[in-house]
Amino acid sequence: MGLNDSSPGAVRNGRGPSEQWAESLSVRPRTSGRHMTVHKRLVLAFALSILTLIVVTAVAVVLGVRFEECGGGGEESGARVPGASPKSNGSRGERVWDRWEEEAGQPWRRSRLPGTLRPRHYDLDLAVCMDNFTFSGEVSIDIECLNATRVIVLHADRIQVERVHVTAEGGAGGRAAGRPGGGAIRVHRHFPFPANQMYVVVLHRELKANRSYRLNLTFHADIQDELLGFFRSSYTLHGERRYLAVTQFSPTHARKAFPCFDEPVYKATFWLSLRHESHYVSLSNMPVESGGLSEDGGLLTQRFARTPRMSTYYLAWAVCNFTYRETHSDSGVTIRLYARPDAIASGAGDYALHVTKRLLGFYQDYFKVQYSLPKLDLLAVPKHPYAAMENWGLSVFVEQKILLDAQVSSSSYRMELTMVLVHEICHQWFGDLVTPVWWEDVWLKEGFAHYFEYVGTDFLFPKWNMEKQRFLTDVLHEVMLLDGLGSSHPISQEVQQAADIDRVFDWIAYKKGAALIRMLANVMGQRLFRKGLNDYLLSHMYGNAAREDLWRTLSQTMRSEGRDIDVGAVMDGWTLQMGYPVLTISKNQSEQLSTHYISVSQEHFLYGQDGRGNRSVEWQVPLTVAVGNESWVCPETLIWIHNRTESHWLVEMDDRSWLLGNINQTGYFRVNYDLQNWKLLIQQLHTRPQLISVGNRAGLIDDAFNLARAGYLPPGIPLQLIGYLPEETAFLPWHAASRALYQLDKLLDRTDDYSLFSDYVLKQVASRYHHMGWPSNVVDGGDVLQPSYHTEELQRELIMLACSFGNKQCHRQAVAYISDWISSNKNRIPPNIRDVVYCTGVSLMDEDVWEFIWMKFHSSKAVSEKKILLEALTCSDNTFLLNRLLNLSLTSELVAEQDAIDVIIHVGRNPQGRRLAWSFFRDKWDVLNARYGEALFMNSKLISGVTEFLNTEEELVELNHFIRSSGVGAGPALPRALEIVEGNVRWHRLHRRHFYQWLRKAPSPAHASWS
């Protein structure tokens, strides 16, 4: 797919920039003319001057010819110029010509590639040396010239280009001939342009439009000790440290491994060859096509089959000494999981292998599009910047997100691991097969993959009911917290500079994208939605697509069924505007209209006051409404809201009827009501909660707490609402309530009256906690088909709340479990609650327990167990131990780089460690930013995790000072952190006193006080 007209470098008015540049070169004189008046007395002097000029010119021509023969391209078409310094160009006349040439064009100074050339195919040969962590290579790129140009601009970063050759189509073997003729085109010079991570090749003559050429570059680089590009990692087996090297190219890091056109729209095919020591194995997107050992047997060369057309950031390879397990899908796809030999031997990868086989069949059936490659490898690596990366045919996972020890892993860990797999396998269609044109629409792949985490998991385990339940708390409620900030941004946002690209990979793209797709799927209906996705994938497979392409396809699908909805007109309001609306629904009080009518108004929901009342922001909202009373509820009605205030007809209502909006929370908005309707809903929850669906019970809790936090509701309403929880038997409303209560806890846990709040929470939890009890310590043998999944999760949620807020019986049980473990050296703690028990034990017991957990962290081989052991160490009340842990976290031999972030964040969540983590973060900012800064998603996670618990005026001043002095390069994370902390401080100023006043009164439901 070609570049859009709006892309930099695209043809405008029929002329590309290269044509304009070439024209300017042809008409601009080489030397400036000078008008002369010659006096008769100077005729002789003038003649001598002319003669001198002729002689100098002749010498310059001779030197120029010699320059071209000896240094103007090296072997006719290339130049070996380590570092590629422009100073290698010879005479002053040449340099003047270059400056003049650059002034006319300089496309490398733009942030995007010029669009004059398009790659069709890459031949990439790499020699990898694991002894000294270096690699060298040669890449030959078949390119098509779209607009005539003398300059080839592509990407390269942190690699040293040694030689460059260019040949026209028809050169010897299609490669640079290395001798006169053979289609060779002389390279005038080549040089890096680090500011834009580009490499520039300037030619002696112009490449012609609609002609094909081959660009050949040789290069070398280091295998980085970072987490991007081609990087190295290690693990220990039988006391021996072993190394591996793997790629992470998304979004803009293929250029760190080889020169390439590193933008998503430049899809091409790839042939890859890897040479390395023979005791390693190598993997790539495609199966091995051929290979062999060197004569001495020390080196192994493997050539991989040609890939389909794909973007550079989906190319991948790895060099390791892993082993694997294998299975085959029903359609014949070979599926392998590669990991450390001990992990494979223990069966830690078997669960992921089994799930992947089922998922390939599910997606092929759902999308009606076959998986495109003959194999799919899953690679488990010790460290990685993200949970996983969906490289086509070679998906890479950090070990914690793919290896499962069934004997020690909790059901929540299995759920998390399952959803990561579902997400990455979905990308084989949404991302690999059909790729967004540009990063502004990254949600087109990440939003779909995140939505299908829940749909695909429901296929695997229908009893988990993920899409209708956990999606609400884990996606919808979570992202609405972020998207209600004034520092939020539209889901489709303009991206120009390379530094901006990492910023689009945030929860707005993932979670809001998923929520909007879910809303659209519910509006269309599942049958039409699936048909639309099939049409979209078939229309754009092996190519690129933008959001307009998706809207157009879905609109056509709707019209084919007689439903004339312009999907683009509806959805652009949700994707091009930041935030979301709050809809206020009330019964009509007008005497002119009967009680069949309701009034609905919309406004932009914001936690802060700035920006409210902006009447230019509106959405087209698919609002579902139901009417009910204490004994019945009517079927839902769909109403489209287009204006700020509207009236709509419903069934007749009386004074006892309540209204309920956004049924099952399928819409991406909050719903508010008049105070009388809130009172009726709360009474319903206290008397017969099951009449309202589980999803809406959770939604009412989340909406009420957040509306109160933002000042749309009195603070007493959400507290009065959750007074029904002792009778709640479903997991989801408890999960929504616990999330809201933890938000309040982080605001109140350092206040003098904190016990008022903790006692209130324990009062709500006590009866249900004692009723549910603790799980059996009998391990079930790892059966992942949990028939009591929601019961287990509710039990875990109640134990976590009870222990976190100080229930004495919960504390005694946790201490007893830890004591038994230490004395018997047998861990009899049920896997589903180990994280709660470990954390509680460490916080209550002495330093010896901390040392015991630290020892177990180092000795454990199960990655899920190591994770919760490490997090438990952050729960200590001993500031000396917390400070020691913070400093140890930066030692990569002890704590993996991706885990160090979690250590710092969890210490910050501990009230005793909050100041420590905040000080440590500021003191070590340069180290942390150097380590994680380029992986902006990790940096953002660190910043938000450390700062979200700050809530005093003093901490706000410190944060402002830190941003002014050190906040460069952190993207939008610091402004967002500042807004959150400002909101925390504002809540204390405006609401804390009233909040505690309400807790002291704690009225019964029948005598609710809303103030």
Short mmCIF file of C-alpha atoms in Angstrom, two decimals, residues 471-692:
data_model
loop_
_atom_site.label_atom_id
_atom_site.label_comp_id
_atom_site.label_asym_id
_atom_site.label_seq_id
_atom_site.Cartn_x
_atom_site.Cartn_y
_atom_site.Cartn_z
CA PHE A 471 -13.78 -6.52 31.18
CA LEU A 472 -15.77 -3.95 33.18
CA THR A 473 -13.45 -3.68 36.17
CA ASP A 474 -10.12 -4.42 34.48
CA VAL A 475 -10.57 -2.42 31.28
CA LEU A 476 -13.54 -0.03 31.32
CA HIS A 477 -13.27 1.23 34.89
CA GLU A 478 -9.49 1.41 34.80
CA VAL A 479 -9.16 3.41 31.60
CA MET A 480 -11.96 5.80 32.55
CA LEU A 481 -9.84 6.86 35.51
CA LEU A 482 -7.13 8.00 33.09
CA ASP A 483 -9.42 9.35 30.41
CA GLY A 484 -11.22 11.57 32.92
CA LEU A 485 -8.08 13.64 33.38
CA GLY A 486 -7.49 16.92 31.59
CA SER A 487 -4.08 15.58 30.54
CA SER A 488 -5.65 12.72 28.57
CA HIS A 489 -5.57 12.66 24.78
CA PRO A 490 -7.66 11.38 21.87
CA ILE A 491 -7.21 7.73 21.05
CA SER A 492 -6.16 8.78 17.54
CA GLN A 493 -3.47 11.40 18.03
CA GLU A 494 -1.12 13.09 15.63
CA VAL A 495 2.36 11.58 15.59
CA GLN A 496 5.20 13.34 13.77
CA GLN A 497 8.48 13.00 15.63
CA ALA A 498 10.06 9.62 16.36
CA ALA A 499 10.04 10.56 20.04
CA ASP A 500 6.25 10.77 19.91
CA ILE A 501 5.75 7.21 18.66
CA ASP A 502 6.38 5.42 21.95
CA ARG A 503 3.86 7.72 23.62
CA VAL A 504 0.90 6.25 21.74
CA PHE A 505 1.48 2.86 23.40
CA ASP A 506 -0.47 3.61 26.55
CA TRP A 507 -3.65 2.41 28.23
CA ILE A 508 -5.71 4.86 26.20
CA ALA A 509 -4.73 3.00 23.02
CA TYR A 510 -5.14 -0.44 24.57
CA LYS A 511 -8.04 -0.17 26.97
CA LYS A 512 -10.07 2.69 25.52
CA GLY A 513 -9.59 1.11 22.10
CA ALA A 514 -10.97 -2.16 23.48
CA ALA A 515 -13.89 -0.40 25.19
CA LEU A 516 -14.89 1.46 22.03
CA ILE A 517 -14.68 -1.72 19.96
CA ARG A 518 -16.87 -3.50 22.51
CA MET A 519 -19.41 -0.66 22.39
CA LEU A 520 -19.47 -0.82 18.59
CA ALA A 521 -19.83 -4.61 18.61
CA ASN A 522 -22.87 -4.32 20.87
CA VAL A 523 -24.45 -1.65 18.67
CA MET A 524 -23.92 -3.71 15.52
CA GLY A 525 -24.71 -7.09 17.03
CA GLN A 526 -22.22 -9.95 17.10
CA ARG A 527 -23.22 -11.48 13.74
CA LEU A 528 -22.78 -8.24 11.78
CA PHE A 529 -19.67 -7.33 13.72
CA ARG A 530 -17.98 -10.61 12.79
CA LYS A 531 -18.97 -10.22 9.16
CA GLY A 532 -17.56 -6.68 9.12
CA LEU A 533 -14.23 -7.82 10.58
CA ASN A 534 -14.00 -10.58 7.99
CA ASP A 535 -14.55 -8.06 5.17
CA TYR A 536 -11.98 -5.69 6.72
CA LEU A 537 -9.29 -8.38 7.03
CA LEU A 538 -9.85 -9.74 3.53
CA SER A 539 -9.76 -6.26 2.00
CA HIS A 540 -6.48 -5.24 3.63
CA MET A 541 -4.57 -8.49 4.23
CA TYR A 542 -0.79 -8.17 3.74
CA GLY A 543 -1.33 -4.40 3.60
CA ASN A 544 -2.06 -1.41 5.77
CA ALA A 545 -5.28 0.21 6.93
CA ALA A 546 -6.41 3.39 8.69
CA ARG A 547 -9.44 3.93 10.90
CA GLU A 548 -11.39 5.30 7.93
CA ASP A 549 -10.96 1.92 6.22
CA LEU A 550 -12.47 0.15 9.21
CA TRP A 551 -15.38 2.60 9.48
CA ARG A 552 -16.09 2.31 5.75
CA THR A 553 -16.14 -1.48 5.84
CA LEU A 554 -18.38 -1.66 8.91
CA SER A 555 -20.77 0.92 7.44
CA GLN A 556 -21.07 -1.16 4.27
CA THR A 557 -21.76 -4.24 6.37
CA MET A 558 -24.53 -2.40 8.23
CA ARG A 559 -26.09 -1.13 5.01
CA SER A 560 -26.08 -4.65 3.57
CA GLU A 561 -28.54 -5.53 6.34
CA GLY A 562 -30.69 -2.43 5.86
CA ARG A 563 -29.24 -0.47 8.79
CA ASP A 564 -28.10 2.89 7.50
CA ILE A 565 -25.63 3.95 10.21
CA ASP A 566 -22.58 5.99 9.27
CA VAL A 567 -20.08 4.30 11.58
CA GLY A 568 -17.41 6.90 10.86
CA ALA A 569 -19.69 9.82 11.78
CA VAL A 570 -20.48 8.13 15.09
CA MET A 571 -17.05 6.82 16.00
CA ASP A 572 -14.93 9.82 14.99
CA GLY A 573 -16.39 11.67 17.95
CA TRP A 574 -15.08 8.95 20.23
CA THR A 575 -11.66 8.57 18.59
CA LEU A 576 -10.78 12.17 17.69
CA GLN A 577 -11.96 13.78 20.94
CA MET A 578 -10.32 13.02 24.24
CA GLY A 579 -12.33 11.81 27.19
CA TYR A 580 -15.93 10.67 27.42
CA PRO A 581 -19.31 12.06 28.52
CA VAL A 582 -21.29 11.74 31.71
CA LEU A 583 -24.99 11.37 30.93
CA THR A 584 -27.47 12.61 33.52
CA ILE A 585 -30.85 10.87 33.32
CA SER A 586 -33.90 12.07 35.18
CA LYS A 587 -37.64 11.63 35.05
CA ASN A 588 -39.33 14.50 33.32
CA GLN A 589 -40.75 17.00 35.80
CA SER A 590 -42.51 19.16 33.21
CA GLU A 591 -46.28 19.48 33.39
CA GLN A 592 -46.40 19.64 29.58
CA LEU A 593 -45.00 16.11 29.20
CA SER A 594 -46.33 12.93 30.75
CA THR A 595 -44.36 10.57 32.96
CA HIS A 596 -43.59 8.54 29.83
CA TYR A 597 -40.67 10.91 29.16
CA ILE A 598 -37.15 11.14 30.50
CA SER A 599 -34.62 13.95 30.19
CA VAL A 600 -31.04 13.14 29.18
CA SER A 601 -28.13 15.59 29.15
CA GLN A 602 -24.47 15.04 28.33
CA GLU A 603 -21.27 16.85 29.28
CA HIS A 604 -17.55 16.10 29.22
CA PHE A 605 -16.65 14.19 32.39
CA LEU A 606 -13.55 15.58 34.09
CA TYR A 607 -12.15 15.07 37.58
CA GLY A 608 -10.86 18.63 37.72
CA GLN A 609 -12.87 21.81 37.19
CA ASP A 610 -10.73 23.12 34.33
CA GLY A 611 -12.31 22.43 30.97
CA ARG A 612 -15.80 21.70 32.26
CA GLY A 613 -18.65 23.40 30.49
CA ASN A 614 -17.02 23.19 27.06
CA ARG A 615 -20.19 23.12 24.99
CA SER A 616 -18.37 22.32 21.75
CA VAL A 617 -17.61 18.76 22.90
CA GLU A 618 -20.40 16.32 22.14
CA TRP A 619 -20.72 12.63 21.37
CA GLN A 620 -23.25 10.47 19.57
CA VAL A 621 -24.11 8.16 22.44
CA PRO A 622 -25.85 4.76 22.18
CA LEU A 623 -27.68 4.85 25.52
CA THR A 624 -29.55 1.78 26.74
CA VAL A 625 -32.14 2.43 29.47
CA ALA A 626 -34.32 0.20 31.64
CA VAL A 627 -37.10 1.08 34.07
CA GLY A 628 -37.80 -1.00 37.18
CA ASN A 629 -39.08 -1.06 40.73
CA GLU A 630 -38.70 -3.32 43.74
CA SER A 631 -40.24 -6.34 41.95
CA TRP A 632 -39.64 -6.07 38.18
CA VAL A 633 -37.49 -4.48 35.49
CA CYS A 634 -38.54 -3.84 31.89
CA PRO A 635 -36.48 -4.80 28.81
CA GLU A 636 -33.85 -2.28 27.84
CA THR A 637 -34.46 0.43 25.23
CA LEU A 638 -31.77 1.86 22.94
CA ILE A 639 -31.77 5.65 22.58
CA TRP A 640 -29.30 7.61 20.47
CA ILE A 641 -28.24 10.84 22.19
CA HIS A 642 -26.97 13.45 19.71
CA ASN A 643 -27.39 16.76 21.59
CA ARG A 644 -26.50 18.22 24.93
CA THR A 645 -30.06 17.85 26.25
CA GLU A 646 -32.85 15.69 24.90
CA SER A 647 -36.23 14.27 26.00
CA HIS A 648 -37.26 10.72 25.11
CA TRP A 649 -40.36 8.60 25.51
CA LEU A 650 -40.25 5.46 27.66
CA VAL A 651 -42.76 3.21 29.38
CA GLU A 652 -44.89 4.82 32.05
CA MET A 653 -43.19 5.39 35.40
CA ASP A 654 -44.47 6.24 38.85
CA ASP A 655 -42.86 7.60 42.00
CA ARG A 656 -41.50 4.15 42.93
CA SER A 657 -39.91 3.50 39.50
CA TRP A 658 -36.17 3.83 39.08
CA LEU A 659 -34.16 4.40 35.91
CA LEU A 660 -31.01 2.49 35.03
CA GLY A 661 -28.75 3.57 32.16
CA ASN A 662 -25.96 1.87 30.19
CA ILE A 663 -27.25 -1.67 30.65
CA ASN A 664 -24.39 -4.09 31.36
CA GLN A 665 -22.03 -1.17 30.82
CA THR A 666 -21.64 -1.73 27.10
CA GLY A 667 -21.17 2.02 26.52
CA TYR A 668 -18.06 4.09 27.16
CA PHE A 669 -19.55 6.76 29.44
CA ARG A 670 -20.67 7.37 32.99
CA VAL A 671 -24.29 7.73 34.08
CA ASN A 672 -25.58 10.09 36.76
CA TYR A 673 -29.13 10.47 38.08
CA ASP A 674 -31.15 12.90 40.15
CA LEU A 675 -30.81 12.28 43.90
CA GLN A 676 -34.23 10.67 44.19
CA ASN A 677 -33.32 8.07 41.57
CA TRP A 678 -30.06 7.33 43.39
CA LYS A 679 -32.06 6.77 46.55
CA LEU A 680 -34.39 4.33 44.79
CA LEU A 681 -31.45 2.41 43.27
CA ILE A 682 -29.70 2.15 46.65
CA GLN A 683 -32.89 0.87 48.27
CA GLN A 684 -33.18 -1.72 45.50
CA LEU A 685 -29.64 -2.91 46.17
CA HIS A 686 -30.33 -3.23 49.88
CA THR A 687 -33.56 -5.17 49.42
CA ARG A 688 -33.28 -7.22 46.22
CA PRO A 689 -29.94 -6.59 44.48
CA GLN A 690 -30.25 -9.52 42.05
CA LEU A 691 -32.94 -7.64 40.12
CA ILE A 692 -30.11 -5.46 38.79
#
